[in-house]
Phi, psi and omega in degrees: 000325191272349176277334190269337184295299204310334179284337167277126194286157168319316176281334158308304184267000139309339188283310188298318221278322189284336164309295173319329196291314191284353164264327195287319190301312169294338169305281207301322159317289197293313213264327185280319162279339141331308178268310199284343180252010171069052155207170191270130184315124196254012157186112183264120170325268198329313213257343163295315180305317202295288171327311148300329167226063187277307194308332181238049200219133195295169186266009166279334223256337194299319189326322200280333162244023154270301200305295159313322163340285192308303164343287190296319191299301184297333201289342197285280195334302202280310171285020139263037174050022160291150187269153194289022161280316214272324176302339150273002175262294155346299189277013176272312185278354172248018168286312158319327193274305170335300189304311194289319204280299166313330159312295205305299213306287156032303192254316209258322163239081199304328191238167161244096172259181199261014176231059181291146174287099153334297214271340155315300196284349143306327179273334190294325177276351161286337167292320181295298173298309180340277177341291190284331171271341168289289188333295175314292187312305164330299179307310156336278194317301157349268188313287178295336192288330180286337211254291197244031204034344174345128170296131199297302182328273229284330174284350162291324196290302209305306186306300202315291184311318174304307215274330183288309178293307176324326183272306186299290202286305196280323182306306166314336157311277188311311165298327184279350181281302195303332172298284191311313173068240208268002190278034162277324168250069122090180151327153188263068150223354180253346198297346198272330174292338172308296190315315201294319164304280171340295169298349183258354149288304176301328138337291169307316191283331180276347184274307190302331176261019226233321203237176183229341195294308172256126168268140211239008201291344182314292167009294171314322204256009158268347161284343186272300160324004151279321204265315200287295188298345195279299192283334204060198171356284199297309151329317190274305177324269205312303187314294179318316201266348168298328177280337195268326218264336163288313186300304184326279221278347173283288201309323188301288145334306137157024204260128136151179174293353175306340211275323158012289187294116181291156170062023209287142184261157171264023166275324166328286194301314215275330182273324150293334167306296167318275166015283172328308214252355173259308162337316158287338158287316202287311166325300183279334185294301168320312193294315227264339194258349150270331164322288180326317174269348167277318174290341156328312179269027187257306162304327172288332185310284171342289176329285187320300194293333181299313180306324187269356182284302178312333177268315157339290186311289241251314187261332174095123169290188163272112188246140192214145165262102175238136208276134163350320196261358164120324190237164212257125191257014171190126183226110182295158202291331161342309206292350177280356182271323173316283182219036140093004209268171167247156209272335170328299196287009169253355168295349160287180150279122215226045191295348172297016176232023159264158173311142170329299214291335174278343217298299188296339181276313156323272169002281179317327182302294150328312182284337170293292165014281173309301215285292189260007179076216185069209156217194152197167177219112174230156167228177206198172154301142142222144167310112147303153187331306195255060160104321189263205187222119188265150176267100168281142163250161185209105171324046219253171179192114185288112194223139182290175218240132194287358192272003170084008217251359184106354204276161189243145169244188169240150180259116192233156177216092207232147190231146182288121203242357195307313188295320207272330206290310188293318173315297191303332185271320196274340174290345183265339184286317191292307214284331180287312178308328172259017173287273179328341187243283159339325170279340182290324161339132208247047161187163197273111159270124175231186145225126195235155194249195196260010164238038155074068171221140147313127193231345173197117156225136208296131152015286191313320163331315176274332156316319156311272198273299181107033162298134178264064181354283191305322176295343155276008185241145209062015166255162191267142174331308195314313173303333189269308191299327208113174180262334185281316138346277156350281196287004133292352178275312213300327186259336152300317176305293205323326200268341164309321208278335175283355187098010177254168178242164176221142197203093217202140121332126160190165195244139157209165176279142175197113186028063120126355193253136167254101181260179192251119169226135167273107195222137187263113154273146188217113184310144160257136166242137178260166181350317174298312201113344186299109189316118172232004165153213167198175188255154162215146173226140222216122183248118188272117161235065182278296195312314186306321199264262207001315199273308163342303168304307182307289183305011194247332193283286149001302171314297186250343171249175165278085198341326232250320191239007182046041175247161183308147178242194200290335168327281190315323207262339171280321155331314204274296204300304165317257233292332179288318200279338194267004156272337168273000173259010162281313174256018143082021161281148177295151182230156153300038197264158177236102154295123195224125166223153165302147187257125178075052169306308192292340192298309214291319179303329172297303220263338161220034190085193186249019177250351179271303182273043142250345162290340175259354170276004174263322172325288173300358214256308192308290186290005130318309185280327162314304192307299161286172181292168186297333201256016169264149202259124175253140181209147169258121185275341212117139179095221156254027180258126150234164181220154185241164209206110164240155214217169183048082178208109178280315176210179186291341186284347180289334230260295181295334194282348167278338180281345191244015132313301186311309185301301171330315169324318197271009201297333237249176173248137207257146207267108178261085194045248161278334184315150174228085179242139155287084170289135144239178189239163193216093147301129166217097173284127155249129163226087195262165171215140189007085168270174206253347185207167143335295178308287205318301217273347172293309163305315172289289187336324156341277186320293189306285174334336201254315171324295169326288189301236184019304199290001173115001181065175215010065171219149145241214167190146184224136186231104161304081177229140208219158208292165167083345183219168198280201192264162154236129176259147150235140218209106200071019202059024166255126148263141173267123119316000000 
């Protein structure tokens, strides 16, 4: 050691001692919210920090910043009061886990340059964790189960998932920061759409965890695909670690839609937290590391046509004169550079020496030529001297023949093309990887240019509409949608296509179903800034709206007999009464109880007396009309709310409908029970409230009840007079 210190410079162990400070932090952070809310850290920080930045420090060097590492990772431990046995075995496996991982990308990329094969460099370091977080998590586990008894399974599963995601989301964090540093949000004329894309992903992601109610996690991934498709790489990163790191402190906290799950622990929730956070890497990572590699080869494509532009100028295509019968009465001197040939020997007709496979099409290609003039341009194989096959593209063009003889020639001019061909294939292979991972998106992607035409849409369009994607693209909204459609579209395009973002509801019919969709308009800009079209992205939440519809339903009736429960009947009875005290007409009401409820629940249980309060809830409802309100208040108490009732004698004759009704016994499996009702009728004009006109109908029922029950009393009160009971068709004064 006293021999290797004198070799390190100040700024390398300045480096170090600060690397430990950003590991001892991120330690005591994951363990300290992890213990204070009584669950296991669902993403561990530190050893993705340590990895990033291993990756960008030569490898004479790791020790010095495994070893601080290693510092920070015990010292966190130990002022959180873990004991120094299980805290030097803990900070051994992730020192371990660190080493492996950093090895592996390491060994397989001594250097990371900034035009690195991604999806390479992804899979190695996604294998490398897998491996190394098993490893780790074993040792872990290993250490506390000897130490503290801990089951070996569940504290191994609990490290593996923290350590995986963490090493996936912040090590890749961490390495693109410490590169890029501050060129991670672009050009300073670009930083403000990142920033702005960074917030509305953090927005979202805090409004969706904010609430407990609804599950919104869908929500998340279309701003986090937005920012990924705008930004690529960088975009996924920051966007993945804004999502890891509000999801972490809402679940910690106990906030968020996880809370769904009834009676759910929070280890439940911290382990759907993963899930989540993994699903969103899976989603996004993959997308962002072939975007990154499409733009690479776009970049060689470019690369390629320049390079082949310059051997046009400076070296010469191959220009050839050639006669109807085949033979070239001029081959440029090129060709020996070309396809190795010397132009004597190409002066003959050498069609064996196109591919097998283009020959007939080449062939066709001539003869249209010959038939309609003009020109074409094709391409095709042709054999080099020794033996392999170069890709030409080839000019021709039909021209009379300079010798005057009437004869028509062809002029061909063809350049060697393999590299841009070969380019071409792996940019149509990337564009199939991202068909694919965009038609699998459980919502409709589109792209509309700015003169409102499809320019992309996604697969899923047809899962929705049953709409055929190719056949919508270059046709205009207006044409795909409809006029009704539209013109519900119409003032969001406008404000997309103006430089706004949008966000709107809206329902249409689609193969015989009527749905609910949510869509994100999102301006497209091009390099200027200038509004060139915009993205949508169309979310079906009909299933959303359903439950919605449910719980409203919920809300106002009763479970047990699907009759109104008491919410709904102080709604009804207020707007009725101020409309018959408006309309100086009578209203009806009826308090009804079973008489001797309790006897049926002693004696034959509460599943025999919820069959007979539906029994009864059902012949109640029989006796009136559709549109009179039946409600169950609770218990056996119920009440009827009757509207249109010209006098008392319809009043009463409803009331000993209803009793008749209970006449019959109503049949609960073998049980045979006789119910009667104990009624208490109000039969008001301009009463002054809910409560008032609920007391006399009171009044009467208890009246009822006195009187020996399976009766009722009806109590009359109209403005200027007192109440009248009647009974049985006797009235009282």
């Amino acid at each position: 050691m006293r021999r290797l210190l004198p070799s390190i410079s100040t700024a390398v162990l300045l480096q170090a001692i600060a690397m430990a400070i950003l590991v001892f932090a991120s330690c005591a952070y994951s363990l300290a919210l992890a213990r204070s809310t009584g669950s296991a850290p669902s993403l561990w920080i530190a050893n993705g920090v340590l990895v990033g930045g291993l990756l960008r420090r030569p490898t004479r060097d790791w020790w010095l910043y495994l070893l601080f590492g290693f510092a920070g990772t015990v010292a966190a431990q130990l002022v959180l009061h873990v004991a120094p046995v299980v805290a030097l075995g803990l900070a051994a496996a992730g020192a371990l886990e660190v080493l492996l991982v950093s090895g592996a990308v390491r060994r397989r990329f001594p250097e990371i340059p900034r035009d690195v094969p991604y999806l390479s460099l992804g899979r190695v370091a996604l294998a490398s964790t897998l491996v190394a977080c098993a490893l780790s998590a074993l040792l872990a586990a290993l250490t506390v189960h000897i130490a503290q008894g801990t089951p070996l399974l569940v504290y191994a599963q609990t490290w593996y998932r923290a350590h995986v995601l963490g090493m996936v989301i912040v090590a890749t964090l961490a390495w693109v920061v410490f590169t890029e540093k501050w060129r991670l949000f672009g050009k300073p004329a670009r930083r403000w759409p990142f920033v702005r894309d960074m917030a509305l992903i953090a927005g979202t992601t805090f409004a969706v965890f904010a609430q407990s109610r609804y599950p919104l996690l869908f929500l998340i991934y279309a701003p986090l695909l937005l920012a990924v498709f705008r930004h690529r790489f960088a975009g996924m990163i920051v966007g993945v670690a804004l999502i890891a790191a509000i999801t972490n402190i809402a679940t910690a906290l106990g906030s968020g839609p996880f809370n769904l799950i009834l009676d759910g622990s929070r280890a439940e929730h911290a382990l759907l937290a993963q899930v989540f956070l993994g699903v969103a890497c899976l989603i996004s990572l993959p997308l962002a590391l072939i975007l990154a590699e499409r733009r690479q080869l776009e970049a060689k494509v470019r690369e390629s046509e320049l390079r082949y532009r310059i051997l046009a100028d400076y070296a010469g295509d191959l220009v050839m004169r050639i006669r109807p019968d085949g033979q070239r009465r001029y081959v440029s001197p090129s060709i020996k550079e070309l396809l190795g040939w010397d132009a004597e020997e190409f002066s003959m007709p050498r069609p064996d020496l196109i591919h097998p496979v283009d020959r007939e099409r080449v062939a066709e290609a001539v003869a249209e030529l010959y038939r309609t003039g003009g020109s074409t341009i094709t391409t095709y194989r042709i054999r080099h001297k020794e033996g392999h096959y170069v890709w030409f593209e080839a000019l021709a063009r039909l021209v009379p023949s300079p010798e005057g003889d009437g004869m028509m020639e062809i002029i061909y001019t063809g350049r060697n093309v393999t590299q841009r061909v070969i380019a071409e294939q792996a940019l149509a292979d990337s564009e199939r990887r991202l068909r694919t991972i965009t038609d699998n998106v459980p919502a409709v992607i589109a792209h509309v240019d700015a003169s409102e035409h499809y320019t992309f849409v996604n697969a899923y369009v047809e899962h929705v509409s049953g709409a055929d994607p190719r056949q919508m693209i270059g046709k205009t909204m207006r044409e795909v949608r409809g006029e009704q459609i539209y013109g519900d579209l119409k003032g969001h395009i406008a404000t997309a296509l103006g430089g706004g973002m949008a966000m709107f509801e809206y329902e249409a019919d689609y193969k015989g179903r009527h749905l609910c969709f949510q869509t994100n308009f999102v301006p497209d800009r091009d390099p200027e800034g200038c509004v060139r079209g915009f993205y949508a992205l169309t979310t079906d939440i009909t299933h959303i709206k359903d439950v919605e519809q449910e719980l409203s339903r919920l809300a106002r009736f009763d479970t047990l007999t699907g009759l109104a429960n008491r919410r709904h009947f102080d709604e009804r009875i207020a707007t009725l009464l101020l409309q018959k005290y408006r309309q100086r007409s009578p209203l009806l009401l009826m308090m009804i109880d079973v008489d001797h409820f309790k006897r049926i629940n002693d004696s034959w249980g509460h599943g025999v007396g919820d069959e007979v309060l539906k029994a009864v809830g059902r012949r109640i409802q029989a006796c009136l009309r559709k549109n009179d309100l039946v409600a169950r208040l609770g218990g056996d108490e119920f009440v009827a709310l009757i509207e249109d009732v010209e006098s008392s004698s319809i009043a009463e004759e409803l009331a000993r409908k209803i009793q008749t009704a209970m006449k019959r016994e109503i049949a609960v499996g073998a049980v045979r029970v006789k119910m009667t009702l104990s009624i208490g009728v109000a039969f008001c004009q301009s009463v002054a409230s809910a409560d008032a006109f609920m007391r006399i109908a009171d009044t009467a029922l208890y009246e009822a009840k006195a009187a020996g029950r399976n009766t009722f009393r009806m109590a009359m009160h109209e403005p200027q007079q007192e109440s009248v009971l009647a009974s049985n068709g006797v009235r009282f004064r």
